[in-house]
Amino acid sequence: MKGVHLFALLVLASTLASASDPSHLQDFCIAINDTTNGVFVNGKFCKDPKLANPEDFFSSGLNIPGNTSNQLGSKVTLINADKIPGLNTLGISLVRVDYAPHGLNPPHTHPRATEILTVVEGTLYVGFVTSNPDNRFITKVLYPGDVFVFPIGLIHFQFNIGNTNAVAFSSLSSQNPGIITIGKAVFGSKPAINPDVLVKAFQLDKNIVNQLQSLFWPLNN
Ligand SMILES: *[C@@H]1O[C@H](CO)[C@@H](O)[C@H](O)[C@H]1NC(C)=O
Ligand SMILES: *[C@@H]1O[C@H](CO)[C@@H](O)[C@H](O)[C@H]1NC(C)=O
């Protein structure tokens, strides 16, 4: 009996020892002292569960193609906890991505989610790059029915290399995956990053940096 107690205590102790902070659900959550001025917790405030209704867990319209008439020729339709309030705290979301012929979902990263993508229509050249120092490029050409994984945080893209439209659906392992589009974040930040930083970082001529910073950097989401 004493042995059982000791075992239970050890299990409890090891559980406590391995406890860690919860994953972030947004870019940051700045601490304040006065709760009356609080806007967000890590995630969203919860509704009384007794008041839950089917609409809280529902969204529609994902059968409708996104409008790809933009510079990139792609459109991401995101269903996250903003669209389905019932997703709050559940750690999952969904996107539909439409690609015009030669449309690109440009290099980007999701700071809070791994993505698993299924091609429904078309031919996609996809890939991601691993962390330093190897920076291995892991790539594949995907056809309808093919599934590919983009691990959390890694820079990835999808490019429609076919002459027809392409469609893919992805699940992401966060209610709010976040999207950082590399080109726009680096050259289109507001306010602009000091060009000297980008000249050195990207081994570019200052004129090129100025030109890149003056461009319009479109988003497709
Ligand atoms: C929070 O309260 C403590 C104690 O009153 C104070 O020292 C601290 O500056 C406060 N922090 C903020 C961010 O207001
Ligand atoms: C798609 O977007 C373009 C550019 O914003 C716009 O001109 C066009 O009317 C849109 N098409 C549809 C079907 O909404």
Short mmCIF file of C-alpha atoms and ligand atoms in Angstrom, two decimals:
data_model
loop_
_atom_site.label_atom_id
_atom_site.label_comp_id
_atom_site.label_asym_id
_atom_site.label_seq_id
_atom_site.Cartn_x
_atom_site.Cartn_y
_atom_site.Cartn_z
CA MET A 1 0.00 0.00 0.00
CA LYS A 2 2.83 2.32 0.97
CA GLY A 3 4.55 1.45 -2.34
CA VAL A 4 1.43 2.44 -4.28
CA HIS A 5 1.33 5.81 -2.54
CA LEU A 6 4.99 6.38 -3.28
CA PHE A 7 4.41 5.48 -6.93
CA ALA A 8 1.46 7.87 -7.15
CA LEU A 9 3.58 10.60 -5.62
CA LEU A 10 6.38 9.98 -8.11
CA VAL A 11 3.94 10.11 -11.05
CA LEU A 12 2.49 13.35 -9.72
CA ALA A 13 5.96 14.82 -9.20
CA SER A 14 7.10 13.91 -12.70
CA THR A 15 3.90 15.36 -14.18
CA LEU A 16 4.46 18.64 -12.37
CA ALA A 17 8.13 18.67 -13.37
CA SER A 18 7.29 18.32 -17.08
CA ALA A 19 4.56 20.99 -17.04
CA SER A 20 5.23 23.93 -19.37
CA ASP A 21 3.62 27.16 -20.52
CA PRO A 22 0.73 26.78 -22.98
CA SER A 23 1.39 27.44 -26.65
CA HIS A 24 0.80 30.97 -27.88
CA LEU A 25 -2.47 31.63 -29.67
CA GLN A 26 -1.49 35.07 -30.97
CA ASP A 27 1.69 37.00 -31.80
CA PHE A 28 1.95 38.39 -28.28
CA CYS A 29 -0.12 38.99 -25.17
CA ILE A 30 1.32 41.94 -23.24
CA ALA A 31 0.74 41.69 -19.51
CA ILE A 32 -1.21 44.45 -17.73
CA ASN A 33 -2.09 44.90 -14.07
CA ASP A 34 -5.61 46.20 -14.44
CA THR A 35 -8.03 43.59 -15.80
CA THR A 36 -10.64 46.23 -16.68
CA ASN A 37 -8.32 47.32 -19.51
CA GLY A 38 -7.78 43.72 -20.74
CA VAL A 39 -8.71 43.08 -24.35
CA PHE A 40 -7.36 39.64 -25.12
CA VAL A 41 -6.31 36.65 -23.09
CA ASN A 42 -4.09 34.09 -24.85
CA GLY A 43 -6.86 33.26 -27.29
CA LYS A 44 -10.37 34.59 -26.83
CA PHE A 45 -12.80 34.87 -23.94
CA CYS A 46 -15.28 32.00 -23.69
CA LYS A 47 -19.06 32.02 -23.96
CA ASP A 48 -21.10 30.20 -21.30
CA PRO A 49 -21.13 26.60 -22.67
CA LYS A 50 -24.85 26.32 -21.85
CA LEU A 51 -25.47 29.00 -24.49
CA ALA A 52 -23.59 27.13 -27.25
CA ASN A 53 -25.50 26.58 -30.47
CA PRO A 54 -24.75 24.86 -33.80
CA GLU A 55 -23.86 28.17 -35.49
CA ASP A 56 -20.92 28.51 -33.06
CA PHE A 57 -19.33 25.49 -34.76
CA PHE A 58 -20.35 26.23 -38.35
CA SER A 59 -19.16 28.06 -41.44
CA SER A 60 -20.21 27.77 -45.09
CA GLY A 61 -19.14 28.84 -48.56
CA LEU A 62 -15.89 26.91 -48.87
CA ASN A 63 -17.24 25.44 -52.12
CA ILE A 64 -16.93 28.92 -53.67
CA PRO A 65 -13.57 29.53 -55.41
CA GLY A 66 -11.53 32.42 -54.02
CA ASN A 67 -10.92 35.38 -56.34
CA THR A 68 -7.42 34.90 -57.78
CA SER A 69 -7.46 38.15 -59.82
CA ASN A 70 -4.47 39.66 -58.08
CA GLN A 71 -0.72 40.02 -58.66
CA LEU A 72 0.00 36.59 -57.16
CA GLY A 73 -2.79 34.68 -58.89
CA SER A 74 -3.83 32.95 -55.69
CA LYS A 75 -6.31 33.35 -52.89
CA VAL A 76 -6.31 31.85 -49.41
CA THR A 77 -9.66 31.56 -47.66
CA LEU A 78 -8.98 31.01 -43.98
CA ILE A 79 -11.41 29.47 -41.52
CA ASN A 80 -9.98 30.18 -38.08
CA ALA A 81 -11.39 30.99 -34.64
CA ASP A 82 -12.43 34.44 -35.95
CA LYS A 83 -14.76 32.69 -38.42
CA ILE A 84 -15.87 29.77 -36.21
CA PRO A 85 -15.95 30.91 -32.57
CA GLY A 86 -16.33 27.29 -31.44
CA LEU A 87 -12.72 26.68 -32.59
CA ASN A 88 -11.42 28.74 -29.67
CA THR A 89 -8.80 26.74 -27.69
CA LEU A 90 -9.14 23.66 -29.95
CA GLY A 91 -5.86 24.03 -31.84
CA ILE A 92 -7.03 23.57 -35.41
CA SER A 93 -8.09 25.60 -38.46
CA LEU A 94 -8.68 25.15 -42.18
CA VAL A 95 -7.89 26.94 -45.45
CA ARG A 96 -9.01 26.68 -49.04
CA VAL A 97 -6.39 27.88 -51.52
CA ASP A 98 -7.25 28.74 -55.11
CA TYR A 99 -4.54 29.18 -57.73
CA ALA A 100 -4.96 30.65 -61.22
CA PRO A 101 -2.74 29.03 -63.89
CA HIS A 102 0.84 29.85 -62.76
CA GLY A 103 -0.56 31.36 -59.56
CA LEU A 104 1.71 31.41 -56.52
CA ASN A 105 1.10 31.20 -52.79
CA PRO A 106 4.38 32.98 -52.04
CA PRO A 107 7.03 31.92 -49.51
CA HIS A 108 5.56 32.32 -46.03
CA THR A 109 5.59 30.75 -42.60
CA HIS A 110 2.99 29.97 -39.96
CA PRO A 111 4.52 30.82 -36.59
CA ARG A 112 2.02 28.69 -34.68
CA ALA A 113 1.03 25.78 -36.93
CA THR A 114 2.04 22.76 -38.90
CA GLU A 115 0.06 22.49 -42.14
CA ILE A 116 -1.17 19.39 -43.97
CA LEU A 117 -2.29 20.13 -47.53
CA THR A 118 -4.40 18.08 -49.94
CA VAL A 119 -4.56 18.90 -53.64
CA VAL A 120 -8.08 18.64 -55.05
CA GLU A 121 -7.44 20.01 -58.53
CA GLY A 122 -4.40 20.94 -60.63
CA THR A 123 -0.64 20.49 -60.33
CA LEU A 124 1.35 22.20 -57.57
CA TYR A 125 5.10 22.58 -57.16
CA VAL A 126 5.51 22.88 -53.38
CA GLY A 127 8.37 22.98 -50.93
CA PHE A 128 9.78 24.09 -47.62
CA VAL A 129 13.27 24.93 -46.34
CA THR A 130 14.68 23.44 -43.13
CA SER A 131 16.36 25.45 -40.35
CA ASN A 132 19.99 26.62 -40.31
CA PRO A 133 22.63 25.59 -41.02
CA ASP A 134 21.51 23.03 -43.59
CA ASN A 135 18.59 24.93 -45.14
CA ARG A 136 17.62 21.82 -47.07
CA PHE A 137 14.93 22.43 -49.68
CA ILE A 138 12.32 19.67 -49.44
CA THR A 139 10.16 19.77 -52.55
CA LYS A 140 7.64 17.80 -54.56
CA VAL A 141 5.21 18.14 -57.47
CA LEU A 142 1.69 17.34 -56.29
CA TYR A 143 -1.34 16.08 -58.21
CA PRO A 144 -4.99 15.67 -57.14
CA GLY A 145 -5.26 13.46 -54.09
CA ASP A 146 -1.66 14.09 -53.02
CA VAL A 147 -1.01 15.22 -49.46
CA PHE A 148 2.02 17.19 -48.22
CA VAL A 149 3.13 18.49 -44.81
CA PHE A 150 4.71 21.86 -44.02
CA PRO A 151 6.25 21.64 -40.52
CA ILE A 152 5.56 24.47 -38.07
CA GLY A 153 7.57 27.64 -38.57
CA LEU A 154 9.34 26.61 -41.79
CA ILE A 155 9.22 28.80 -44.91
CA HIS A 156 7.11 27.17 -47.62
CA PHE A 157 5.18 27.92 -50.83
CA GLN A 158 2.91 26.40 -53.46
CA PHE A 159 3.15 27.25 -57.16
CA ASN A 160 0.60 26.18 -59.76
CA ILE A 161 2.73 24.82 -62.60
CA GLY A 162 -0.28 23.67 -64.61
CA ASN A 163 -2.23 25.50 -67.29
CA THR A 164 -5.50 25.07 -65.40
CA ASN A 165 -6.79 26.36 -62.07
CA ALA A 166 -5.65 24.48 -58.99
CA VAL A 167 -7.41 24.01 -55.65
CA ALA A 168 -6.06 22.73 -52.33
CA PHE A 169 -7.38 22.43 -48.80
CA SER A 170 -5.14 22.53 -45.74
CA SER A 171 -5.60 21.89 -42.06
CA LEU A 172 -3.40 23.81 -39.63
CA SER A 173 -2.60 22.88 -36.06
CA SER A 174 -3.65 26.18 -34.47
CA GLN A 175 -6.93 28.07 -34.12
CA ASN A 176 -4.85 31.08 -35.27
CA PRO A 177 -1.84 29.85 -37.31
CA GLY A 178 -0.61 33.34 -38.24
CA ILE A 179 0.93 34.06 -41.64
CA ILE A 180 4.22 35.86 -42.26
CA THR A 181 4.72 36.43 -46.00
CA ILE A 182 8.49 36.73 -46.32
CA GLY A 183 8.76 39.30 -49.14
CA LYS A 184 6.14 41.61 -47.69
CA ALA A 185 7.39 41.28 -44.12
CA VAL A 186 10.99 42.06 -45.11
CA PHE A 187 10.57 44.66 -47.87
CA GLY A 188 7.07 45.93 -47.14
CA SER A 189 7.11 46.38 -43.36
CA LYS A 190 5.57 49.54 -41.88
CA PRO A 191 7.57 51.54 -41.09
CA ALA A 192 10.30 50.39 -43.47
CA ILE A 193 13.37 48.63 -42.08
CA ASN A 194 16.53 50.77 -42.43
CA PRO A 195 17.78 49.87 -45.97
CA ASP A 196 21.34 49.39 -44.68
CA VAL A 197 20.09 46.38 -42.74
CA LEU A 198 18.63 44.82 -45.88
CA VAL A 199 21.66 45.73 -48.04
CA LYS A 200 23.89 43.76 -45.69
CA ALA A 201 21.49 40.95 -44.88
CA PHE A 202 20.55 40.16 -48.48
CA GLN A 203 23.83 41.18 -50.19
CA LEU A 204 21.97 43.69 -52.35
CA ASP A 205 22.78 47.04 -53.85
CA LYS A 206 21.11 49.91 -51.98
CA ASN A 207 19.23 50.97 -55.15
CA ILE A 208 17.71 47.52 -55.37
CA VAL A 209 16.70 47.64 -51.71
CA ASN A 210 15.10 51.06 -52.23
CA GLN A 211 13.27 49.73 -55.27
CA LEU A 212 12.07 46.62 -53.42
CA GLN A 213 10.89 48.77 -50.51
CA SER A 214 8.93 51.04 -52.85
CA LEU A 215 7.01 48.14 -54.42
CA PHE A 216 3.47 47.18 -53.50
CA TRP A 217 3.60 43.82 -51.73
CA PRO A 218 0.26 42.10 -52.20
CA LEU A 219 -1.33 39.65 -49.80
CA ASN A 220 -3.48 36.75 -50.95
CA ASN A 221 -5.29 36.13 -47.68
C1 LIG B 1 2.01 46.61 -11.89
O1 LIG B 1 1.89 46.83 -10.51
C2 LIG B 1 3.12 46.88 -9.80
C3 LIG B 1 2.84 46.98 -8.33
O2 LIG B 1 1.91 48.00 -8.08
C4 LIG B 1 3.95 48.05 -10.33
O3 LIG B 1 5.19 48.11 -9.68
C5 LIG B 1 4.16 47.85 -11.82
O4 LIG B 1 4.85 48.95 -12.37
C6 LIG B 1 2.85 47.66 -12.55
N1 LIG B 1 3.12 47.32 -13.92
C7 LIG B 1 2.45 47.88 -14.93
C8 LIG B 1 2.85 47.37 -16.28
O5 LIG B 1 1.61 48.72 -14.79
C1 LIG B 2 -12.05 39.69 -58.35
O1 LIG B 2 -11.14 40.70 -57.94
C2 LIG B 2 -10.93 41.69 -58.94
C3 LIG B 2 -9.80 42.59 -58.43
O2 LIG B 2 -10.08 43.06 -57.14
C4 LIG B 2 -12.23 42.43 -59.20
O3 LIG B 2 -12.03 43.40 -60.19
C5 LIG B 2 -13.27 41.41 -59.66
O4 LIG B 2 -14.51 42.05 -59.83
C6 LIG B 2 -13.41 40.28 -58.67
N1 LIG B 2 -14.25 39.23 -59.25
C7 LIG B 2 -15.28 38.71 -58.59
C8 LIG B 2 -16.02 37.62 -59.29
O5 LIG B 2 -15.60 39.08 -57.47
#
